XYZ file of C-alpha atoms in Angstrom:
555
model
C -44.789 -37.744 81.844
C -46.444 -37.640 85.274
C -44.172 -36.829 88.189
C -43.952 -39.517 90.860
C -44.351 -38.329 94.452
C -40.848 -38.149 95.864
C -41.069 -36.658 99.303
C -39.707 -36.763 102.839
C -43.187 -36.065 104.218
C -43.642 -39.863 104.361
C -40.038 -40.623 105.306
C -40.600 -43.205 108.079
C -42.947 -45.201 105.860
C -40.334 -45.078 103.054
C -37.592 -46.359 105.404
C -39.894 -49.133 106.696
C -40.516 -50.287 103.120
C -36.816 -50.233 102.236
C -35.935 -52.320 105.292
C -38.593 -54.920 104.515
C -37.677 -55.570 100.863
C -34.731 -57.231 99.167
C -33.052 -55.359 96.316
C -30.889 -56.371 93.390
C -28.688 -53.320 93.847
C -27.900 -50.698 96.482
C -26.185 -47.611 95.054
C -24.290 -45.525 97.627
C -23.922 -41.860 96.683
C -26.567 -39.493 95.337
C -24.369 -37.436 93.049
C -24.469 -37.487 89.247
C -22.636 -40.841 89.064
C -24.978 -42.546 91.542
C -28.023 -40.949 89.904
C -26.854 -42.136 86.483
C -26.256 -45.664 87.819
C -29.707 -45.820 89.449
C -31.360 -44.838 86.149
C -29.273 -47.227 84.049
C -29.752 -50.197 86.399
C -33.492 -49.631 86.994
C -34.193 -49.149 83.285
C -32.532 -52.509 82.584
C -34.922 -54.188 85.020
C -32.998 -54.279 88.302
C -34.674 -53.499 91.628
C -32.602 -50.545 92.823
C -32.309 -48.319 95.882
C -30.022 -45.272 96.039
C -28.796 -43.904 99.398
C -27.151 -40.517 99.969
C -25.643 -39.473 103.308
C -26.526 -35.789 102.875
C -28.756 -34.191 100.278
C -28.652 -35.363 96.670
C -25.817 -33.645 94.751
C -24.498 -32.042 97.941
C -20.907 -33.191 97.315
C -19.057 -32.708 94.050
C -22.213 -32.711 91.903
C -23.367 -29.221 92.863
C -19.922 -27.652 92.727
C -18.495 -28.312 89.271
C -17.925 -25.708 86.534
C -21.459 -26.651 85.393
C -20.383 -27.378 81.826
C -21.177 -30.406 79.709
C -17.974 -30.010 77.743
C -15.626 -32.073 75.681
C -12.463 -31.370 77.607
C -10.411 -29.572 74.971
C -7.472 -29.434 77.380
C -7.236 -33.247 77.438
C -6.002 -33.045 73.843
C -2.876 -31.409 75.255
C -2.410 -34.525 77.414
C -3.032 -36.699 74.316
C -6.024 -38.246 76.091
C -7.907 -38.839 72.823
C -10.128 -41.572 74.288
C -11.489 -39.198 76.943
C -12.052 -36.397 74.404
C -13.879 -38.776 72.077
C -16.135 -40.144 74.800
C -17.096 -36.933 76.583
C -17.228 -35.053 73.271
C -19.833 -37.448 71.886
C -21.741 -37.485 75.172
C -22.413 -33.723 75.067
C -24.903 -34.011 72.215
C -26.610 -37.020 73.831
C -27.089 -35.340 77.213
C -28.347 -32.183 75.453
C -30.928 -34.298 73.597
C -32.082 -35.951 76.865
C -32.695 -32.592 78.572
C -32.384 -29.627 76.184
C -33.981 -27.307 78.782
C -31.217 -28.152 81.256
C -28.190 -28.645 79.006
C -28.004 -25.420 77.013
C -25.835 -24.741 73.934
C -23.083 -22.294 74.788
C -20.547 -20.881 72.323
C -17.035 -20.861 73.746
C -14.342 -18.370 72.747
C -10.686 -19.379 73.111
C -8.523 -16.224 72.773
C -5.100 -16.808 71.243
C -2.639 -14.481 72.904
C 1.082 -13.869 72.485
C 3.087 -16.504 74.390
C -0.184 -18.187 75.463
C -0.844 -21.918 75.958
C -2.494 -22.281 72.557
C -0.882 -21.120 69.288
C -2.927 -20.499 66.127
C -1.794 -23.531 64.204
C -2.070 -25.980 67.106
C -5.463 -24.612 68.129
C -6.799 -24.939 64.604
C -5.634 -28.547 64.389
C -6.700 -29.254 67.993
C -10.226 -27.957 67.429
C -10.430 -29.847 64.136
C -9.421 -33.081 65.908
C -11.944 -32.181 68.633
C -14.709 -31.823 66.003
C -13.826 -35.196 64.477
C -13.473 -37.073 67.783
C -16.636 -35.523 69.211
C -18.560 -35.932 65.908
C -19.510 -32.259 65.885
C -21.717 -31.156 62.988
C -23.394 -28.083 61.449
C -23.197 -24.726 63.210
C -21.387 -26.276 66.146
C -18.228 -26.868 64.110
C -15.205 -24.875 65.160
C -14.250 -21.611 63.476
C -10.910 -19.852 63.613
C -11.324 -16.090 63.999
C -8.992 -13.269 63.065
C -8.168 -10.656 65.697
C -10.816 -8.210 64.410
C -13.617 -10.815 64.454
C -12.608 -11.939 67.943
C -12.672 -8.349 69.263
C -16.111 -7.847 67.723
C -17.436 -10.930 69.511
C -15.754 -10.004 72.784
C -14.642 -6.349 73.097
C -13.167 -7.016 76.557
C -10.291 -9.103 75.135
C -6.708 -7.718 75.351
C -6.293 -6.033 71.949
C -2.525 -5.517 72.264
C -1.591 -9.182 72.715
C -4.515 -10.861 70.903
C -3.691 -12.877 67.769
C -7.176 -14.236 67.045
C -9.411 -16.869 68.620
C -10.900 -20.311 68.337
C -14.704 -20.394 68.460
C -16.479 -23.637 69.227
C -19.598 -25.130 70.858
C -20.063 -26.464 74.373
C -23.069 -26.860 76.712
C -23.856 -25.274 80.060
C -25.939 -26.970 82.748
C -26.915 -26.947 86.395
C -25.140 -30.037 87.743
C -27.366 -30.439 90.820
C -30.541 -30.234 88.721
C -29.142 -32.729 86.221
C -28.514 -35.064 89.166
C -31.996 -34.751 90.679
C -33.661 -35.242 87.263
C -31.655 -38.441 86.702
C -32.760 -39.735 90.104
C -36.407 -38.740 89.509
C -36.337 -40.404 86.080
C -35.027 -43.620 87.703
C -38.189 -43.668 89.858
C -40.248 -44.079 86.673
C -38.472 -47.445 86.257
C -39.183 -48.512 89.834
C -36.002 -47.315 91.580
C -36.244 -45.902 95.102
C -33.987 -43.227 96.589
C -33.411 -41.689 99.987
C -31.330 -38.702 101.059
C -29.944 -38.111 104.562
C -29.269 -41.848 104.892
C -25.639 -42.672 105.717
C -24.194 -46.126 105.104
C -22.240 -47.066 108.245
C -21.370 -50.681 107.404
C -21.940 -53.556 105.015
C -23.940 -56.737 105.522
C -22.110 -59.946 104.555
C -23.302 -63.399 103.578
C -20.637 -66.082 103.036
C -18.002 -63.324 103.052
C -19.748 -61.485 100.211
C -21.383 -58.064 100.513
C -25.142 -58.673 100.724
C -26.524 -55.280 101.740
C -25.849 -52.244 103.921
C -26.487 -50.916 107.412
C -27.596 -47.298 107.283
C -28.448 -44.507 109.701
C -31.325 -42.091 109.172
C -29.454 -38.804 109.687
C -32.684 -37.085 110.785
C -33.605 -39.448 113.655
C -30.423 -41.416 114.324
C -32.356 -44.673 113.783
C -30.500 -47.524 112.122
C -31.917 -49.793 109.436
C -30.624 -52.583 107.219
C -31.202 -53.068 103.496
C -30.604 -56.463 101.896
C -29.280 -56.534 98.382
C -27.578 -58.881 95.912
C -24.985 -56.258 94.947
C -23.665 -52.918 96.186
C -22.051 -50.163 94.124
C -20.270 -47.307 95.864
C -20.378 -44.091 93.838
C -19.598 -41.906 96.831
C -17.173 -39.562 95.062
C -14.630 -38.120 97.538
C -15.831 -40.645 100.162
C -15.169 -43.777 98.049
C -11.960 -44.642 99.938
C -13.722 -44.380 103.341
C -16.214 -47.004 102.220
C -13.417 -49.167 100.832
C -11.748 -48.933 104.280
C -15.016 -49.968 105.938
C -14.991 -52.954 103.595
C -11.258 -53.597 104.385
C -10.490 -53.302 100.676
C -8.619 -50.013 100.373
C -5.552 -51.251 98.565
C -3.890 -50.566 95.240
C -4.998 -47.325 93.582
C -6.383 -44.601 95.816
C -8.160 -41.289 95.478
C -6.376 -37.981 95.099
C -8.671 -35.088 95.971
C -8.214 -31.699 94.354
C -10.199 -28.551 95.089
C -11.879 -26.402 92.456
C -13.156 -22.915 93.289
C -15.563 -20.624 91.388
C -16.368 -16.967 92.028
C -19.590 -15.191 91.047
C -19.795 -11.505 90.015
C -22.699 -9.296 88.958
C -22.892 -9.428 85.156
C -22.225 -5.647 84.958
C -18.845 -6.170 86.643
C -17.751 -8.777 84.082
C -20.034 -8.335 81.057
C -18.621 -11.030 78.757
C -20.866 -11.629 75.745
C -20.348 -15.399 75.787
C -18.215 -17.948 77.598
C -14.466 -17.436 77.354
C -11.806 -20.096 78.012
C -8.599 -18.191 78.645
C -4.961 -18.350 79.753
C -3.714 -17.736 83.273
C -0.081 -16.517 83.549
C 0.932 -19.734 85.393
C 0.111 -21.827 82.308
C -3.308 -23.079 83.435
C -6.619 -22.225 81.755
C -9.806 -20.767 83.176
C -13.460 -20.134 82.248
C -15.589 -16.987 82.467
C -19.241 -17.933 81.950
C -22.192 -15.515 81.776
C -25.420 -16.867 83.282
C -28.499 -14.673 83.666
C -27.772 -11.852 86.104
C -24.227 -12.970 86.865
C -20.912 -14.105 85.395
C -18.940 -16.808 87.152
C -15.263 -17.674 86.797
C -13.159 -20.719 87.646
C -11.526 -22.929 88.367
C -8.548 -23.625 90.622
C -6.938 -27.058 90.916
C -5.113 -27.571 94.210
C -4.452 -30.632 96.361
C -6.916 -31.073 99.232
C -6.534 -33.017 102.500
C -8.952 -31.167 104.783
C -12.588 -31.674 105.888
C -14.484 -33.195 102.939
C -17.839 -32.100 104.358
C -16.865 -28.442 104.511
C -14.862 -27.273 101.519
C -14.504 -23.514 101.430
C -13.095 -20.830 99.181
C -10.211 -19.174 100.960
C -8.767 -15.737 100.356
C -5.810 -17.076 98.333
C -8.229 -18.843 95.910
C -10.234 -15.646 95.453
C -7.169 -13.461 94.870
C -5.748 -15.983 92.359
C -8.956 -16.034 90.288
C -9.490 -12.262 90.411
C -5.938 -11.506 89.269
C -6.306 -14.023 86.423
C -9.484 -12.255 85.190
C -7.967 -8.789 85.539
C -4.882 -10.009 83.674
C -6.888 -11.271 80.671
C -9.415 -8.408 80.417
C -7.564 -5.056 80.620
C -10.752 -2.985 81.089
C -11.950 -5.124 83.989
C -10.794 -4.254 87.493
C -12.416 -6.767 89.810
C -11.874 -6.536 93.555
C -12.719 -8.828 96.471
C -15.727 -6.625 97.284
C -17.214 -7.398 93.863
C -17.683 -11.109 94.683
C -21.394 -11.799 95.251
C -21.110 -15.561 95.724
C -18.746 -18.505 95.312
C -18.521 -22.251 95.585
C -15.762 -24.772 96.219
C -15.870 -28.492 95.510
C -13.684 -31.581 95.306
C -12.638 -33.702 92.362
C -12.233 -37.351 93.342
C -9.369 -38.179 90.956
C -7.225 -41.298 90.890
C -3.758 -40.789 92.391
C -0.802 -41.040 90.003
C 2.701 -40.817 91.445
C 4.650 -37.692 90.472
C 1.732 -35.860 88.809
C 0.509 -32.423 89.872
C -3.168 -31.742 90.621
C -3.938 -30.384 87.149
C -2.033 -33.180 85.356
C -4.046 -36.022 86.918
C -6.260 -37.927 84.486
C -10.020 -37.338 84.598
C -10.664 -40.967 83.606
C -12.927 -43.026 85.822
C -11.820 -46.301 87.412
C -13.775 -49.260 88.783
C -12.494 -51.165 91.832
C -13.896 -54.558 92.864
C -13.109 -55.928 96.334
C -12.730 -59.603 97.265
C -16.107 -59.364 99.022
C -17.768 -58.087 95.847
C -18.114 -54.380 96.659
C -17.905 -52.425 93.404
C -16.602 -48.847 93.656
C -16.371 -46.274 90.884
C -14.430 -43.016 91.118
C -12.814 -40.351 88.951
C -14.495 -39.240 85.743
C -16.215 -36.058 84.644
C -19.747 -34.691 84.877
C -20.045 -34.957 81.084
C -19.229 -38.671 81.088
C -21.682 -39.698 83.833
C -23.913 -41.781 81.527
C -21.038 -43.852 80.148
C -19.593 -44.338 83.652
C -22.966 -45.687 84.745
C -23.149 -47.967 81.711
C -19.696 -49.451 82.388
C -20.389 -50.225 86.021
C -23.909 -51.617 85.413
C -22.420 -53.845 82.673
C -20.325 -55.407 85.472
C -23.492 -56.111 87.486
C -25.184 -57.460 84.370
C -22.358 -59.947 83.876
C -22.550 -61.048 87.497
C -26.352 -61.426 87.357
C -25.834 -63.784 84.450
C -23.143 -65.797 86.257
C -24.816 -65.858 89.700
C -28.520 -66.027 88.820
C -28.626 -66.979 85.140
C -30.548 -63.735 84.524
C -30.020 -61.790 81.317
C -30.354 -57.999 81.613
C -31.164 -55.620 78.772
C -28.383 -53.613 77.158
C -28.001 -49.998 78.276
C -30.450 -47.648 76.545
C -30.179 -44.488 78.655
C -29.242 -42.493 75.539
C -32.943 -42.794 74.619
C -34.475 -41.986 78.035
C -35.568 -38.351 78.203
C -35.128 -36.845 81.652
C -38.010 -35.489 83.739
C -38.982 -32.036 82.505
C -38.400 -32.902 78.855
C -41.746 -34.000 77.474
C -41.524 -32.845 73.882
C -38.490 -30.609 73.431
C -36.933 -31.971 70.256
C -34.459 -29.119 69.883
C -33.264 -26.096 71.821
C -35.472 -23.812 69.697
C -38.510 -25.533 71.276
C -37.143 -24.650 74.705
C -36.767 -20.999 73.647
C -40.315 -21.000 72.315
C -41.590 -22.416 75.610
C -39.686 -19.738 77.591
C -41.511 -17.096 75.516
C -44.863 -18.828 76.152
C -44.233 -18.896 79.915
C -43.168 -15.240 79.849
C -46.410 -14.293 78.071
C -48.346 -16.049 80.822
C -46.518 -14.606 83.840
C -45.646 -11.066 82.736
C -49.183 -9.941 83.633
C -48.137 -10.488 87.283
C -45.021 -8.362 86.870
C -42.526 -11.148 86.160
C -39.582 -10.641 83.803
C -38.230 -12.650 80.889
C -35.432 -13.755 83.250
C -38.039 -15.282 85.596
C -39.478 -17.301 82.697
C -35.974 -18.380 81.667
C -35.189 -19.416 85.249
C -38.312 -21.594 85.538
C -37.889 -23.358 82.201
C -34.115 -23.932 82.441
C -34.598 -25.399 85.918
C -37.792 -27.393 85.541
C -38.620 -27.702 81.838
C -42.273 -28.682 81.394
C -42.572 -29.256 85.160
C -43.051 -25.470 85.207
C -46.740 -26.264 84.507
C -47.080 -28.011 87.872
C -45.458 -25.066 89.643
C -47.741 -22.536 87.917
C -50.800 -24.663 88.797
C -49.828 -24.447 92.469
C -49.005 -20.735 92.091
C -52.607 -20.106 90.988
C -53.909 -21.619 94.251
C -51.668 -19.742 96.719
C -52.985 -16.669 98.519
C -50.074 -14.237 98.928
C -49.937 -10.492 98.244
C -46.382 -10.548 96.884
C -46.262 -12.369 93.516
C -42.541 -13.093 93.784
C -42.934 -14.814 97.166
C -46.033 -16.601 95.878
C -44.097 -18.135 92.981
C -41.228 -19.170 95.284
C -43.758 -20.868 97.567
C -45.122 -22.779 94.572
C -41.572 -23.806 93.656
C -40.884 -24.954 97.204
C -44.140 -26.917 97.296
C -43.055 -28.748 94.114
C -39.562 -29.373 95.534
C -40.938 -30.817 98.795
C -43.553 -33.032 97.078
C -41.530 -34.218 94.066
C -37.830 -33.553 94.767
C -37.236 -34.790 98.322
C -36.365 -31.364 99.767
C -35.888 -31.662 103.527
C -34.174 -28.367 104.482
C -34.042 -24.770 103.175
C -30.414 -25.422 102.108
C -31.580 -28.233 99.803
C -33.940 -25.771 98.144
C -31.831 -22.601 97.996
C -28.551 -24.265 97.049
C -29.230 -27.465 95.111
C -32.760 -27.430 93.666
C -32.688 -23.804 92.512
C -29.023 -22.646 92.574
C -30.192 -19.389 94.143
C -27.362 -19.169 96.667
C -24.876 -19.111 93.778
C -26.704 -17.303 90.990
C -29.163 -15.001 92.775
C -27.976 -14.664 96.362
C -30.113 -11.571 97.028
C -33.254 -13.623 96.427
C -32.244 -15.934 99.301
C -32.249 -12.948 101.673
C -35.713 -11.885 100.439
C -37.269 -15.372 100.502
C -35.679 -16.826 103.631
C -38.328 -15.823 106.181
C -41.475 -16.563 104.101
C -40.081 -19.950 103.068
C -39.016 -20.905 106.596
C -42.701 -20.423 107.498
C -43.646 -22.764 104.637
C -41.347 -25.456 106.049
C -43.098 -25.087 109.394
C -46.498 -25.452 107.681
C -45.477 -28.458 105.574
C -43.300 -30.443 108.003
C -44.499 -29.093 111.352
C -40.863 -28.089 111.985
C -40.126 -26.918 115.527
C -39.031 -23.343 116.259
C -35.681 -24.662 117.534
C -34.912 -26.326 114.189
C -36.194 -23.306 112.233
C -33.773 -21.147 114.226
C -30.912 -23.561 113.412
C -31.816 -23.416 109.717
C -31.974 -19.621 109.773
C -28.517 -19.476 111.374
C -27.156 -21.987 108.839
C -28.559 -20.029 105.893
C -27.119 -16.748 107.186
C -23.747 -18.469 107.716
C -23.895 -19.923 104.162
C -24.646 -16.477 102.690
C -21.719 -14.969 104.604
C -19.290 -17.775 103.769
C -20.100 -17.739 100.060
C -20.075 -13.968 99.588
C -18.051 -12.157 102.262
C -14.397 -11.890 101.248
C -13.305 -9.115 103.573
C -9.676 -9.492 104.587
C -10.461 -11.086 107.984
C -11.208 -14.284 106.041
C -8.444 -16.792 106.603
């Protein structure tokens, strides 16, 4: 699968082309939902353009718990439909990108007076297996106290009654988003980041396109289109207001926070889904050099473009971890990074933040604007299918055109050329390690490349071989950046360090090491001015501080 050039180096030409063509569909929002819709619609034969006001995945889709999971807790809310759908989707999304959606065993400790009793958990996990069509080794097991302690010695021996043990999948949400968007390009879709929709175009009182602003130049341009879908996540209601159609159900935003610790500080052997004293549940997930924990679920009415972890969030999560693992004594100083994001849920009167349904909803305005909101990362493909089915029906009614049925469950994502199973991914990681260890790289470096890029690692290593740089580590990062600028629409260092590589969250020290050499690369590639480079440097330093510094001055 050859990568298609996908770059901001030719941005003005791209915008000129978009403004001169007519599309079947404009998708607003470059998160996982918008990316999924672009792929579904383009693969069915529609001419599609996707617009994102910031960078792709810069909203909710880089700030989730990064799990492709079946939502065990929705069984407690008797939401069997949701469990069935997202449970079945896990295996499909793993098959589409096994290098990016990695099998992860989950341990559910059963503690005295906890949320889950032995009997209910056993039945719950059994129902989960049936609804989610789980087979083979992935089927749930119920463990006695001794077996649970052997698997995870950090558990609280005194109050432990045993554990449930079941399978989930871990991912990088922002990478899953960008690979969906890149895969849509193979079917003729086009996509542009830093392009904000400021209004709609109307024809006979029906939405017939959008007016957008290029956030980099301030220039306005218009795109004509038969249909428009808004998948703008937390911003869906703003666009409905712009369209004068914000009535009936509305969004209810809740904030979720995650903290990152060095693995040595919280050395869990696998993911643990555990009780918090207030009756909620929380995850601790090991990932390479770190372990991250989350999440909170609190109402949010503040600035949607700047969601931050405050001191109260951090203290809440730390005390929950220390409460569950008696030998762990985390402190604020141990936090190496964090992230906070919003869930665009559908408001339900009288329900608390954590009780709100995670179901998605589709709204259609009188002028024909289709909006989709709610839902979960795991269910992105089915959300896309439902909303594109609506377009398909309208294409038939309005233009007598019959679209194909959805077949995204068969479309492998970029980076997956021939991984049939996860064991092939592991084999490829070993191959890459054998090739790069001669230059002093570790097994973790090989794992990082393959679980981010899959077989696209080859392209990065080809570039690596051509770069003249004394420091191998910097040389490889330059090759990565070159790939991200040419094939992944990277425009700023934040796009690269936060969303394309996850370094700000999972390896924050590497950002400090690579910042200066990579700022120089931006100057070389884009001809960026010193003034803008200085702004970027200041932004990166501020991001590092905001994500990692939890000294008590923080408000």
